[in-house]
PDB file of C-alpha atoms and ligand atoms in Angstrom:
ATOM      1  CA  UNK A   1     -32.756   1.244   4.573  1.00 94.00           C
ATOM      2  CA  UNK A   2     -30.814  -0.222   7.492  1.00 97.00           C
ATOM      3  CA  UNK A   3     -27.004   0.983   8.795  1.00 98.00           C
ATOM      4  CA  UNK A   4     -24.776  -0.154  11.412  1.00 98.00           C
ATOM      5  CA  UNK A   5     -21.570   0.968  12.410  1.00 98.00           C
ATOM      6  CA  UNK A   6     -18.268  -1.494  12.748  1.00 98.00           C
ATOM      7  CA  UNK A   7     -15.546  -0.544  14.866  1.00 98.00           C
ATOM      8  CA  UNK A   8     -11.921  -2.757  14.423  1.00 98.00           C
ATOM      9  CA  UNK A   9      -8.188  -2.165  16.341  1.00 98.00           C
ATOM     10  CA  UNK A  10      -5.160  -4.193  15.752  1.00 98.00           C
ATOM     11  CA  UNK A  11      -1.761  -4.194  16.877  1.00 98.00           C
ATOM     12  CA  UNK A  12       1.476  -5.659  15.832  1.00 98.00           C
ATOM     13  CA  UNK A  13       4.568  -5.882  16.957  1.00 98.00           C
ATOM     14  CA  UNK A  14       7.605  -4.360  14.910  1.00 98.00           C
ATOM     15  CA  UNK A  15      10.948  -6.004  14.343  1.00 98.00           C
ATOM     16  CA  UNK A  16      14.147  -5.067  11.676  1.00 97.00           C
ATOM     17  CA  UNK A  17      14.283  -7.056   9.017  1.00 95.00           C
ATOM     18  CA  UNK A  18      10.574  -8.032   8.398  1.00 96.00           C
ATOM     19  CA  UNK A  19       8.764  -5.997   5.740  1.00 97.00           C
ATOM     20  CA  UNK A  20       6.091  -3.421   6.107  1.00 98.00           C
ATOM     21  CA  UNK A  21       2.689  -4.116   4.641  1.00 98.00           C
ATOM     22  CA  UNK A  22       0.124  -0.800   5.193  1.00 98.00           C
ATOM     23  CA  UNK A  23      -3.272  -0.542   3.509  1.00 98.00           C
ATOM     24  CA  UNK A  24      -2.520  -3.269   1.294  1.00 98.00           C
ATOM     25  CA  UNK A  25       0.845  -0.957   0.251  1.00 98.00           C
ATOM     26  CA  UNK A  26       4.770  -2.088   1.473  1.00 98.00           C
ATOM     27  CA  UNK A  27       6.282   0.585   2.477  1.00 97.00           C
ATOM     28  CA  UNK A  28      10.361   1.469   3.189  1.00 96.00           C
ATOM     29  CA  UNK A  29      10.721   0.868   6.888  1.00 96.00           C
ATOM     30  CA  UNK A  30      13.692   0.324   9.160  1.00 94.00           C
ATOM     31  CA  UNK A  31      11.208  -2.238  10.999  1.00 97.00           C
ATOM     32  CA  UNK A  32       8.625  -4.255   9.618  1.00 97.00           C
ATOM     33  CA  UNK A  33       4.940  -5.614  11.482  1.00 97.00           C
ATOM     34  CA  UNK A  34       5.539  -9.536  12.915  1.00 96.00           C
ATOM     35  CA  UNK A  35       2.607 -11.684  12.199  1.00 95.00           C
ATOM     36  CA  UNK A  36       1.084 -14.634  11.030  1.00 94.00           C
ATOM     37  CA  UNK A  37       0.513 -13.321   7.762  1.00 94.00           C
ATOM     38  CA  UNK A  38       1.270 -10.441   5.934  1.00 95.00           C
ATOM     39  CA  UNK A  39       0.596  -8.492   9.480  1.00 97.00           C
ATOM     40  CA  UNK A  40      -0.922  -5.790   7.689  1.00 98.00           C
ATOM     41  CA  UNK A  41      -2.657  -4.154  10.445  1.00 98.00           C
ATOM     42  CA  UNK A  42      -4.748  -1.686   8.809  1.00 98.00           C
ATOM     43  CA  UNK A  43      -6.278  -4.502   6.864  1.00 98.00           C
ATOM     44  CA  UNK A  44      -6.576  -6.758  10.059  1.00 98.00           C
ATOM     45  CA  UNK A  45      -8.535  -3.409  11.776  1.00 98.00           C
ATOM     46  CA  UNK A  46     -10.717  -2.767   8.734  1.00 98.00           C
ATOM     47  CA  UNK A  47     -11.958  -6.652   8.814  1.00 98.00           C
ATOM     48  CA  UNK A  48     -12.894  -6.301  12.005  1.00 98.00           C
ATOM     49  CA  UNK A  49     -14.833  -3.300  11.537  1.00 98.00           C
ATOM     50  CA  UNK A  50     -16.702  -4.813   8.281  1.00 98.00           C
ATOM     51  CA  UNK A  51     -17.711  -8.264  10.027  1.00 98.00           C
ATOM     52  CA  UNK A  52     -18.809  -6.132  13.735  1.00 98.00           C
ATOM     53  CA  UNK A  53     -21.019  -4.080  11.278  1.00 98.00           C
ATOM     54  CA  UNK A  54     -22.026  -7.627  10.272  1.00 98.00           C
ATOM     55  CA  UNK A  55     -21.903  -9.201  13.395  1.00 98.00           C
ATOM     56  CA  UNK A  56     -19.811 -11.654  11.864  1.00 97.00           C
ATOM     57  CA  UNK A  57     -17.344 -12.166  14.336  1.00 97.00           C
ATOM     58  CA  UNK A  58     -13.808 -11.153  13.881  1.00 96.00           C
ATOM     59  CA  UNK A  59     -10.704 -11.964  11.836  1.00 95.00           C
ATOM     60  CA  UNK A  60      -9.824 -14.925  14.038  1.00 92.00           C
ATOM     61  CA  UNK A  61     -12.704 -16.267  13.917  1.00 93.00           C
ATOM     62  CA  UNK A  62     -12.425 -16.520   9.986  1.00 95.00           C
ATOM     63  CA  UNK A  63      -8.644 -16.878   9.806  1.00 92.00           C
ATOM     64  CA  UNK A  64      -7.314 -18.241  12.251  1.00 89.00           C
ATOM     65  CA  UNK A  65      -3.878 -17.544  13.048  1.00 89.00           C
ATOM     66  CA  UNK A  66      -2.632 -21.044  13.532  1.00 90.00           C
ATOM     67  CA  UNK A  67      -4.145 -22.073  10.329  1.00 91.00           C
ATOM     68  CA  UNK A  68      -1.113 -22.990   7.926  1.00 91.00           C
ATOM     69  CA  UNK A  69      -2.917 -21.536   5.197  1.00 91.00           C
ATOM     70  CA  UNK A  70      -2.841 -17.954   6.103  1.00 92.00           C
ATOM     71  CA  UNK A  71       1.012 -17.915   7.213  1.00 92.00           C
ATOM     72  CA  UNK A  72       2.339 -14.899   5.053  1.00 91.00           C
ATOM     73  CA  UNK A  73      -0.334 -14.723   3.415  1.00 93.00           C
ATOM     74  CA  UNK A  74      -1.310 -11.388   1.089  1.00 96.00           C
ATOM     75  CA  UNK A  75      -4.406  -9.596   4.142  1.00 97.00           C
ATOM     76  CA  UNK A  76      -5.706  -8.421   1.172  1.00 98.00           C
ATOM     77  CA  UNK A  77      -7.459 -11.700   0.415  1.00 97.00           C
ATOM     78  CA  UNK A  78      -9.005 -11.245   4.123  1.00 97.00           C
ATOM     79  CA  UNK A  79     -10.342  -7.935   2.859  1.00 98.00           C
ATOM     80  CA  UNK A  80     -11.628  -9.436  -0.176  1.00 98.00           C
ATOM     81  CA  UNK A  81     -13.596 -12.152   2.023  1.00 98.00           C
ATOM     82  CA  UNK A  82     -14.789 -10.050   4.680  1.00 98.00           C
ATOM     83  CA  UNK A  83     -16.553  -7.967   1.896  1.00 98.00           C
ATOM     84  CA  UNK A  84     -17.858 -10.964   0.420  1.00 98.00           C
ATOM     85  CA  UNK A  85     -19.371 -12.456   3.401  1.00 98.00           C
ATOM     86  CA  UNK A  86     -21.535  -9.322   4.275  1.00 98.00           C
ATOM     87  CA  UNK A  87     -22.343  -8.692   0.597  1.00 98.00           C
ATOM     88  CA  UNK A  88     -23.785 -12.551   1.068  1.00 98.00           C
ATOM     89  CA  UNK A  89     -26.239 -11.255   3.891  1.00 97.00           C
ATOM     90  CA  UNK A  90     -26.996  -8.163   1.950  1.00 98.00           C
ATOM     91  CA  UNK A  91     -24.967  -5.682   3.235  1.00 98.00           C
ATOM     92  CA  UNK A  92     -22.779  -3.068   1.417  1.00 98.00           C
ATOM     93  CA  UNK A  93     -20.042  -0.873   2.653  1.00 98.00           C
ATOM     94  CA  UNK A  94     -20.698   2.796   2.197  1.00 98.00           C
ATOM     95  CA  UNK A  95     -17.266   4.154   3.797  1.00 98.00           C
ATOM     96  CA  UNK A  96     -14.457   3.311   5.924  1.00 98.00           C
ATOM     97  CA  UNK A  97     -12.395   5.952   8.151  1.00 98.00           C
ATOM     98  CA  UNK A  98      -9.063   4.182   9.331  1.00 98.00           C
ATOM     99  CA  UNK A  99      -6.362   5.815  11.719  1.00 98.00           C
ATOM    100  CA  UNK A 100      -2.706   4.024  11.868  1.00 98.00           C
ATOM    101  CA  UNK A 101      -0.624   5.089  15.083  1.00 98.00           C
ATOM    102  CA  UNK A 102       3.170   4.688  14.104  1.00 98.00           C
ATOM    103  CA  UNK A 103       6.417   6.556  14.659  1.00 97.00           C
ATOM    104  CA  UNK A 104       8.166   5.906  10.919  1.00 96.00           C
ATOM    105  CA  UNK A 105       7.945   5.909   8.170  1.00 97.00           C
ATOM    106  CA  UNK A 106       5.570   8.609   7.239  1.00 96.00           C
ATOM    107  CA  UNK A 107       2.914   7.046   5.828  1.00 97.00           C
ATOM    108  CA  UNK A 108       0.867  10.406   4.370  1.00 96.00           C
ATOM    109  CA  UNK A 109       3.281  10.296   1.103  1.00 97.00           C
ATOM    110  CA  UNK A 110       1.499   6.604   0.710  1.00 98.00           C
ATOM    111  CA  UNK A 111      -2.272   7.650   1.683  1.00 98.00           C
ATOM    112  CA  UNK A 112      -3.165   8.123  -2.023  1.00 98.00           C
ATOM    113  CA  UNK A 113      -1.780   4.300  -2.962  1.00 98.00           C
ATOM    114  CA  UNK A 114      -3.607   2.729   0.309  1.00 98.00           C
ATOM    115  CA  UNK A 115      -7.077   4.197  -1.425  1.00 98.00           C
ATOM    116  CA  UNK A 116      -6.362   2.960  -4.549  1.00 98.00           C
ATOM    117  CA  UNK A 117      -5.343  -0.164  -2.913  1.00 98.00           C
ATOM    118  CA  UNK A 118      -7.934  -1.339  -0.561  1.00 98.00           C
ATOM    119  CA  UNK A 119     -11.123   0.391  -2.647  1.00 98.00           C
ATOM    120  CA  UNK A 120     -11.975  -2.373  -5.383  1.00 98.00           C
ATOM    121  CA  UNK A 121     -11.289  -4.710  -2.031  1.00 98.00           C
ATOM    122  CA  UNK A 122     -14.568  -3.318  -0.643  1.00 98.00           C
ATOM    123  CA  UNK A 123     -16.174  -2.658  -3.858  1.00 98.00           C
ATOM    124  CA  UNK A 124     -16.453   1.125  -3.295  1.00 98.00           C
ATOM    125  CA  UNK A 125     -14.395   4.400  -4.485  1.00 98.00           C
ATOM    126  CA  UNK A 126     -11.045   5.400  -2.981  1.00 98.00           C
ATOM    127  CA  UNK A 127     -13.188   9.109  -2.023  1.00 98.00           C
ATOM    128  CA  UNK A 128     -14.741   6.418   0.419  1.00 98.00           C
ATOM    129  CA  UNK A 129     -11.786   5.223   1.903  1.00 98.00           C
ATOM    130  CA  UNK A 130     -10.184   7.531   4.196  1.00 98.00           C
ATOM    131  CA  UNK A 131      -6.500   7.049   5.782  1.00 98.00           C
ATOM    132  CA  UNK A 132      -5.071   8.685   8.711  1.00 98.00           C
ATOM    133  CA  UNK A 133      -2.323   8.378  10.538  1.00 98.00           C
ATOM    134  CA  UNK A 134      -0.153   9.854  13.652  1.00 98.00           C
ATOM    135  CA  UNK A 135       2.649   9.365  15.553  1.00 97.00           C
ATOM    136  CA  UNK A 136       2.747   8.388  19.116  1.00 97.00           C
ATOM    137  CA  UNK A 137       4.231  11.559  20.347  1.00 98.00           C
ATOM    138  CA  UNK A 138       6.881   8.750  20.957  1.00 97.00           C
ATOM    139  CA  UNK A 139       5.006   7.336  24.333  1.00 98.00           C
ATOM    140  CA  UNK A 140       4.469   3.754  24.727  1.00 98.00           C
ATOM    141  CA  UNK A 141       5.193   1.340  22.832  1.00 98.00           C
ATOM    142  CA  UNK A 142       4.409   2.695  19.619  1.00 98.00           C
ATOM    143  CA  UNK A 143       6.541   5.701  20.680  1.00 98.00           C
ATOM    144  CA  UNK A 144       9.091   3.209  21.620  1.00 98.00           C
ATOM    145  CA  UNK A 145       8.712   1.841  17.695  1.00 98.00           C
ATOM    146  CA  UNK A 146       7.880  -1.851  19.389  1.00 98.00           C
ATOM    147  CA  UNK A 147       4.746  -1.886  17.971  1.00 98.00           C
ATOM    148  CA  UNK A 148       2.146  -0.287  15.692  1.00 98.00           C
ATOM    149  CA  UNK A 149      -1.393   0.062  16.085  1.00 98.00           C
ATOM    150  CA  UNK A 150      -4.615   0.386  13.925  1.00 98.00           C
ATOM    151  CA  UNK A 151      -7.996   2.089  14.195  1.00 98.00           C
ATOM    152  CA  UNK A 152     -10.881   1.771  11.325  1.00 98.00           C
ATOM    153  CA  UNK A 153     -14.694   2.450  11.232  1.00 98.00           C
ATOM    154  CA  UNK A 154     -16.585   1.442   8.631  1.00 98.00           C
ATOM    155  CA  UNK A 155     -20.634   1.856   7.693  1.00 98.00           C
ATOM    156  CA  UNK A 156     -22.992  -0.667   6.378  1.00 98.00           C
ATOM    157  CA  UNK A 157     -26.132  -0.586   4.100  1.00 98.00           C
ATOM    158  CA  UNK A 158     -28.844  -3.231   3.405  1.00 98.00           C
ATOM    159  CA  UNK A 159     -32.417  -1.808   1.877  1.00 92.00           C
TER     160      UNK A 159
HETATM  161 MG1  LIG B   1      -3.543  -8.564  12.959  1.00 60.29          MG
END
């Protein structure tokens, strides 16, 4: 059997009045992520992770964010693809490990519905989708609540 290892980040910048989409969950936010689409950036990072396992490029290369179609569009859909493209070269996700870095809300109350959410995505069980998350110790820009940022890992199989 072969593995490989994909590592994804994303960032997005936060504004008042836009919504929140995390791990394929909207959450209650004073600020919401600015993006092309749905700016879900745990998605974006976990995309990134699956097609660098792949070596499949990134998100932009598939979805291009100056395409019309993706503007606002659901990242779960992106998920969906980027699981289908591997699966198309043989490969199958054995587990992801995601950290978010964000001052508010608290997304651990949500952890349970981001599993749920993004597991039949990768066609694997929520025990194999892990969620983190931490503040910024208010540094930076995510301290600053400008921006929030994304971490995921994910492994690959092929026999
Ligand atoms: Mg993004």
């Amino acid at each position: 059997m072969k593995i490989r290892v994909g590592f994804g980040f994303d960032v997005h910048p936060l504004e008042e009045g836009r919504e929140l989409w995390l791990g394929g969950v909207k959450l209650q936010a004073m600020k919401g992520a600015v993006g092309h689409s749905d700016a879900d950036v745990l998605i974006h990072a976990l995309c990134d992770a699956i097609l660098g396992a792949a070596n499949l490029g990134d998100i932009g290369t598939h979805f291009s964010n100056t395409d019309p179609r993706w503007a606002g569009m659901d990242s779960k859909y992106f998920l969906q693809e980027v699981t289908r493209m591997i699966a198309a070269k043989g490969w199958k996700i054995q587990n992801v490990d995601c950290t978010v870095t964000l001052e508010a809300p608290k997304v651990k109350p949500h952890i349970h519905a981001m599993q749920q959410a993004l597991a039949p995505l990768m066609n694997i069980a929520p025990e194999d989708v892990s969620v983190k998350a931490t503040t910024n110790e208010k540094l930076g820009y995510v301290g600053r609540m400008e921006g929030l940022n994304a971490y995921a890992v994910v492994l690959i199989s092929r026999s």
